[in-house]
Amino acid sequence: MKELLLVCLGGAIGSGARYLVALWAARVTVSIPLGTFTVNVVGSFLLGVVMTASLRGALSPVARVALAAGVMGGFTTYSSFNWEMLASLERGAWLVAALYGGVTLVSCLVAGAAGAALTRAVVP
């Protein structure tokens, strides 16, 4: 029950942070959904940090669940990413969808690897 409450609290924190990023991104006009892209890349980096720190014993299993499932679960927005990709495809914006999808995938993989590498360098 404790873990569930921590996941719920973490989810609220992550969702609030995602909302703040969306407000920031609304001020920037670009052809891709910058808010969703930003939270997916930052979330991938932070999840790399959390999971690697947990594997190295620097985080308890409870902290890992609260941060990974809670905060990162509330913060990242893959479902929004998916919807935005579908909307681009339905509008016939195939090139925008392909670029957005490819750049997001590569950026999130690199960010996740960077988060894990940074944590390996810092956590013995």
PDB file of C-alpha atoms in Angstrom:
ATOM      1  CA  MET A   1       0.000   0.000   0.000  1.00  0.00           C
ATOM      2  CA  LYS A   2       2.919   2.345   0.785  1.00  0.00           C
ATOM      3  CA  GLU A   3       4.363   1.840  -2.699  1.00  0.00           C
ATOM      4  CA  LEU A   4       1.003   2.576  -4.332  1.00  0.00           C
ATOM      5  CA  LEU A   5       0.668   5.849  -2.451  1.00  0.00           C
ATOM      6  CA  LEU A   6       4.217   6.840  -3.414  1.00  0.00           C
ATOM      7  CA  VAL A   7       3.522   6.011  -7.074  1.00  0.00           C
ATOM      8  CA  CYS A   8       0.364   8.129  -6.947  1.00  0.00           C
ATOM      9  CA  LEU A   9       2.207  11.026  -5.324  1.00  0.00           C
ATOM     10  CA  GLY A  10       5.061  10.691  -7.813  1.00  0.00           C
ATOM     11  CA  GLY A  11       2.569  10.610 -10.679  1.00  0.00           C
ATOM     12  CA  ALA A  12       1.054  13.869  -9.480  1.00  0.00           C
ATOM     13  CA  ILE A  13       4.507  15.474  -9.344  1.00  0.00           C
ATOM     14  CA  GLY A  14       5.410  14.163 -12.801  1.00  0.00           C
ATOM     15  CA  SER A  15       2.100  15.292 -14.289  1.00  0.00           C
ATOM     16  CA  GLY A  16       2.550  18.763 -12.818  1.00  0.00           C
ATOM     17  CA  ALA A  17       6.049  18.961 -14.259  1.00  0.00           C
ATOM     18  CA  ARG A  18       4.755  17.831 -17.666  1.00  0.00           C
ATOM     19  CA  TYR A  19       2.104  20.563 -17.552  1.00  0.00           C
ATOM     20  CA  LEU A  20       4.764  23.200 -16.819  1.00  0.00           C
ATOM     21  CA  VAL A  21       6.851  21.987 -19.765  1.00  0.00           C
ATOM     22  CA  ALA A  22       3.741  22.169 -21.982  1.00  0.00           C
ATOM     23  CA  LEU A  23       3.143  25.775 -20.898  1.00  0.00           C
ATOM     24  CA  TRP A  24       6.735  26.633 -21.756  1.00  0.00           C
ATOM     25  CA  ALA A  25       6.530  24.859 -25.128  1.00  0.00           C
ATOM     26  CA  ALA A  26       3.289  26.651 -26.046  1.00  0.00           C
ATOM     27  CA  ARG A  27       5.333  29.853 -26.277  1.00  0.00           C
ATOM     28  CA  VAL A  28       7.626  28.300 -28.886  1.00  0.00           C
ATOM     29  CA  THR A  29       6.200  27.787 -32.342  1.00  0.00           C
ATOM     30  CA  VAL A  30       7.737  24.873 -34.236  1.00  0.00           C
ATOM     31  CA  SER A  31       6.431  22.212 -36.567  1.00  0.00           C
ATOM     32  CA  ILE A  32       6.775  19.409 -33.998  1.00  0.00           C
ATOM     33  CA  PRO A  33       5.101  19.203 -30.588  1.00  0.00           C
ATOM     34  CA  LEU A  34       8.057  20.516 -28.590  1.00  0.00           C
ATOM     35  CA  GLY A  35       6.542  19.896 -25.145  1.00  0.00           C
ATOM     36  CA  THR A  36       5.949  16.207 -25.786  1.00  0.00           C
ATOM     37  CA  PHE A  37       9.362  15.825 -27.398  1.00  0.00           C
ATOM     38  CA  THR A  38      11.047  17.539 -24.437  1.00  0.00           C
ATOM     39  CA  VAL A  39       9.369  15.442 -21.751  1.00  0.00           C
ATOM     40  CA  ASN A  40      10.056  12.222 -23.646  1.00  0.00           C
ATOM     41  CA  VAL A  41      13.771  13.007 -24.004  1.00  0.00           C
ATOM     42  CA  VAL A  42      14.198  14.356 -20.454  1.00  0.00           C
ATOM     43  CA  GLY A  43      12.087  11.494 -19.096  1.00  0.00           C
ATOM     44  CA  SER A  44      14.237   8.951 -20.940  1.00  0.00           C
ATOM     45  CA  PHE A  45      17.377  10.502 -19.449  1.00  0.00           C
ATOM     46  CA  LEU A  46      15.937  10.553 -15.929  1.00  0.00           C
ATOM     47  CA  LEU A  47      14.633   6.992 -16.209  1.00  0.00           C
ATOM     48  CA  GLY A  48      18.142   5.932 -17.240  1.00  0.00           C
ATOM     49  CA  VAL A  49      19.450   7.625 -14.078  1.00  0.00           C
ATOM     50  CA  VAL A  50      16.802   6.092 -11.803  1.00  0.00           C
ATOM     51  CA  MET A  51      17.073   2.545 -13.116  1.00  0.00           C
ATOM     52  CA  THR A  52      20.877   2.520 -13.189  1.00  0.00           C
ATOM     53  CA  ALA A  53      21.088   4.000  -9.695  1.00  0.00           C
ATOM     54  CA  SER A  54      18.661   1.337  -8.517  1.00  0.00           C
ATOM     55  CA  LEU A  55      20.649  -1.470 -10.146  1.00  0.00           C
ATOM     56  CA  ARG A  56      23.778  -0.152  -8.398  1.00  0.00           C
ATOM     57  CA  GLY A  57      22.059  -0.143  -5.024  1.00  0.00           C
ATOM     58  CA  ALA A  58      21.903   3.650  -4.694  1.00  0.00           C
ATOM     59  CA  LEU A  59      18.081   3.617  -4.607  1.00  0.00           C
ATOM     60  CA  SER A  60      15.807   1.366  -2.618  1.00  0.00           C
ATOM     61  CA  PRO A  61      13.196  -0.689  -4.473  1.00  0.00           C
ATOM     62  CA  VAL A  62      10.491   1.590  -3.031  1.00  0.00           C
ATOM     63  CA  ALA A  63      12.276   4.730  -4.261  1.00  0.00           C
ATOM     64  CA  ARG A  64      12.753   3.119  -7.692  1.00  0.00           C
ATOM     65  CA  VAL A  65       9.051   2.345  -7.995  1.00  0.00           C
ATOM     66  CA  ALA A  66       8.029   5.807  -6.776  1.00  0.00           C
ATOM     67  CA  LEU A  67      10.382   7.557  -9.189  1.00  0.00           C
ATOM     68  CA  ALA A  68      10.150   5.257 -12.223  1.00  0.00           C
ATOM     69  CA  ALA A  69       6.459   4.311 -12.202  1.00  0.00           C
ATOM     70  CA  GLY A  70       5.280   7.421 -10.369  1.00  0.00           C
ATOM     71  CA  VAL A  71       7.224  10.517 -11.356  1.00  0.00           C
ATOM     72  CA  MET A  72       8.449   9.315 -14.766  1.00  0.00           C
ATOM     73  CA  GLY A  73       5.091   7.648 -15.485  1.00  0.00           C
ATOM     74  CA  GLY A  74       3.333  10.959 -14.862  1.00  0.00           C
ATOM     75  CA  PHE A  75       5.978  13.027 -16.638  1.00  0.00           C
ATOM     76  CA  THR A  76       6.512  11.179 -19.914  1.00  0.00           C
ATOM     77  CA  THR A  77       3.849  11.278 -22.539  1.00  0.00           C
ATOM     78  CA  TYR A  78       4.220   8.439 -24.981  1.00  0.00           C
ATOM     79  CA  SER A  79       0.460   8.303 -25.465  1.00  0.00           C
ATOM     80  CA  SER A  80       0.488  11.978 -26.473  1.00  0.00           C
ATOM     81  CA  PHE A  81       3.421  11.300 -28.791  1.00  0.00           C
ATOM     82  CA  ASN A  82       1.465   8.476 -30.408  1.00  0.00           C
ATOM     83  CA  TRP A  83      -1.642  10.625 -30.869  1.00  0.00           C
ATOM     84  CA  GLU A  84       0.382  13.479 -32.381  1.00  0.00           C
ATOM     85  CA  MET A  85       2.044  11.051 -34.800  1.00  0.00           C
ATOM     86  CA  LEU A  86      -1.347   9.702 -35.863  1.00  0.00           C
ATOM     87  CA  ALA A  87      -2.704  13.244 -36.306  1.00  0.00           C
ATOM     88  CA  SER A  88       0.262  14.157 -38.540  1.00  0.00           C
ATOM     89  CA  LEU A  89      -0.274  11.030 -40.628  1.00  0.00           C
ATOM     90  CA  GLU A  90      -4.006  11.707 -40.951  1.00  0.00           C
ATOM     91  CA  ARG A  91      -3.223  15.250 -42.166  1.00  0.00           C
ATOM     92  CA  GLY A  92      -0.944  13.734 -44.765  1.00  0.00           C
ATOM     93  CA  ALA A  93       2.154  15.236 -43.154  1.00  0.00           C
ATOM     94  CA  TRP A  94       4.194  12.077 -43.681  1.00  0.00           C
ATOM     95  CA  LEU A  95       7.556  13.817 -43.692  1.00  0.00           C
ATOM     96  CA  VAL A  96       6.836  15.690 -40.441  1.00  0.00           C
ATOM     97  CA  ALA A  97       5.623  12.448 -38.827  1.00  0.00           C
ATOM     98  CA  ALA A  98       8.679  10.497 -40.007  1.00  0.00           C
ATOM     99  CA  LEU A  99      11.117  13.181 -38.859  1.00  0.00           C
ATOM    100  CA  TYR A 100       9.372  13.667 -35.518  1.00  0.00           C
ATOM    101  CA  GLY A 101       9.185   9.921 -34.887  1.00  0.00           C
ATOM    102  CA  GLY A 102      12.790   9.280 -35.907  1.00  0.00           C
ATOM    103  CA  VAL A 103      14.250  12.236 -34.028  1.00  0.00           C
ATOM    104  CA  THR A 104      12.227  11.371 -30.917  1.00  0.00           C
ATOM    105  CA  LEU A 105      13.278   7.718 -30.973  1.00  0.00           C
ATOM    106  CA  VAL A 106      16.982   8.458 -31.462  1.00  0.00           C
ATOM    107  CA  SER A 107      16.988  11.350 -28.954  1.00  0.00           C
ATOM    108  CA  CYS A 108      15.274   9.276 -26.269  1.00  0.00           C
ATOM    109  CA  LEU A 109      17.647   6.346 -26.801  1.00  0.00           C
ATOM    110  CA  VAL A 110      20.658   8.660 -26.559  1.00  0.00           C
ATOM    111  CA  ALA A 111      19.225  10.447 -23.501  1.00  0.00           C
ATOM    112  CA  GLY A 112      18.487   7.154 -21.728  1.00  0.00           C
ATOM    113  CA  ALA A 113      22.002   5.878 -22.467  1.00  0.00           C
ATOM    114  CA  ALA A 114      23.488   9.199 -21.283  1.00  0.00           C
ATOM    115  CA  GLY A 115      21.527   9.025 -18.027  1.00  0.00           C
ATOM    116  CA  ALA A 116      22.700   5.473 -17.413  1.00  0.00           C
ATOM    117  CA  ALA A 117      26.331   6.333 -18.292  1.00  0.00           C
ATOM    118  CA  LEU A 118      26.331   9.404 -16.056  1.00  0.00           C
ATOM    119  CA  THR A 119      24.959   7.384 -13.165  1.00  0.00           C
ATOM    120  CA  ARG A 120      27.546   4.641 -13.692  1.00  0.00           C
ATOM    121  CA  ALA A 121      30.256   7.299 -13.522  1.00  0.00           C
ATOM    122  CA  VAL A 122      28.864   8.817 -10.310  1.00  0.00           C
ATOM    123  CA  VAL A 123      27.447   5.837  -8.402  1.00  0.00           C
ATOM    124  CA  PRO A 124      30.083   3.239  -7.483  1.00  0.00           C
TER     125      PRO A 124
END
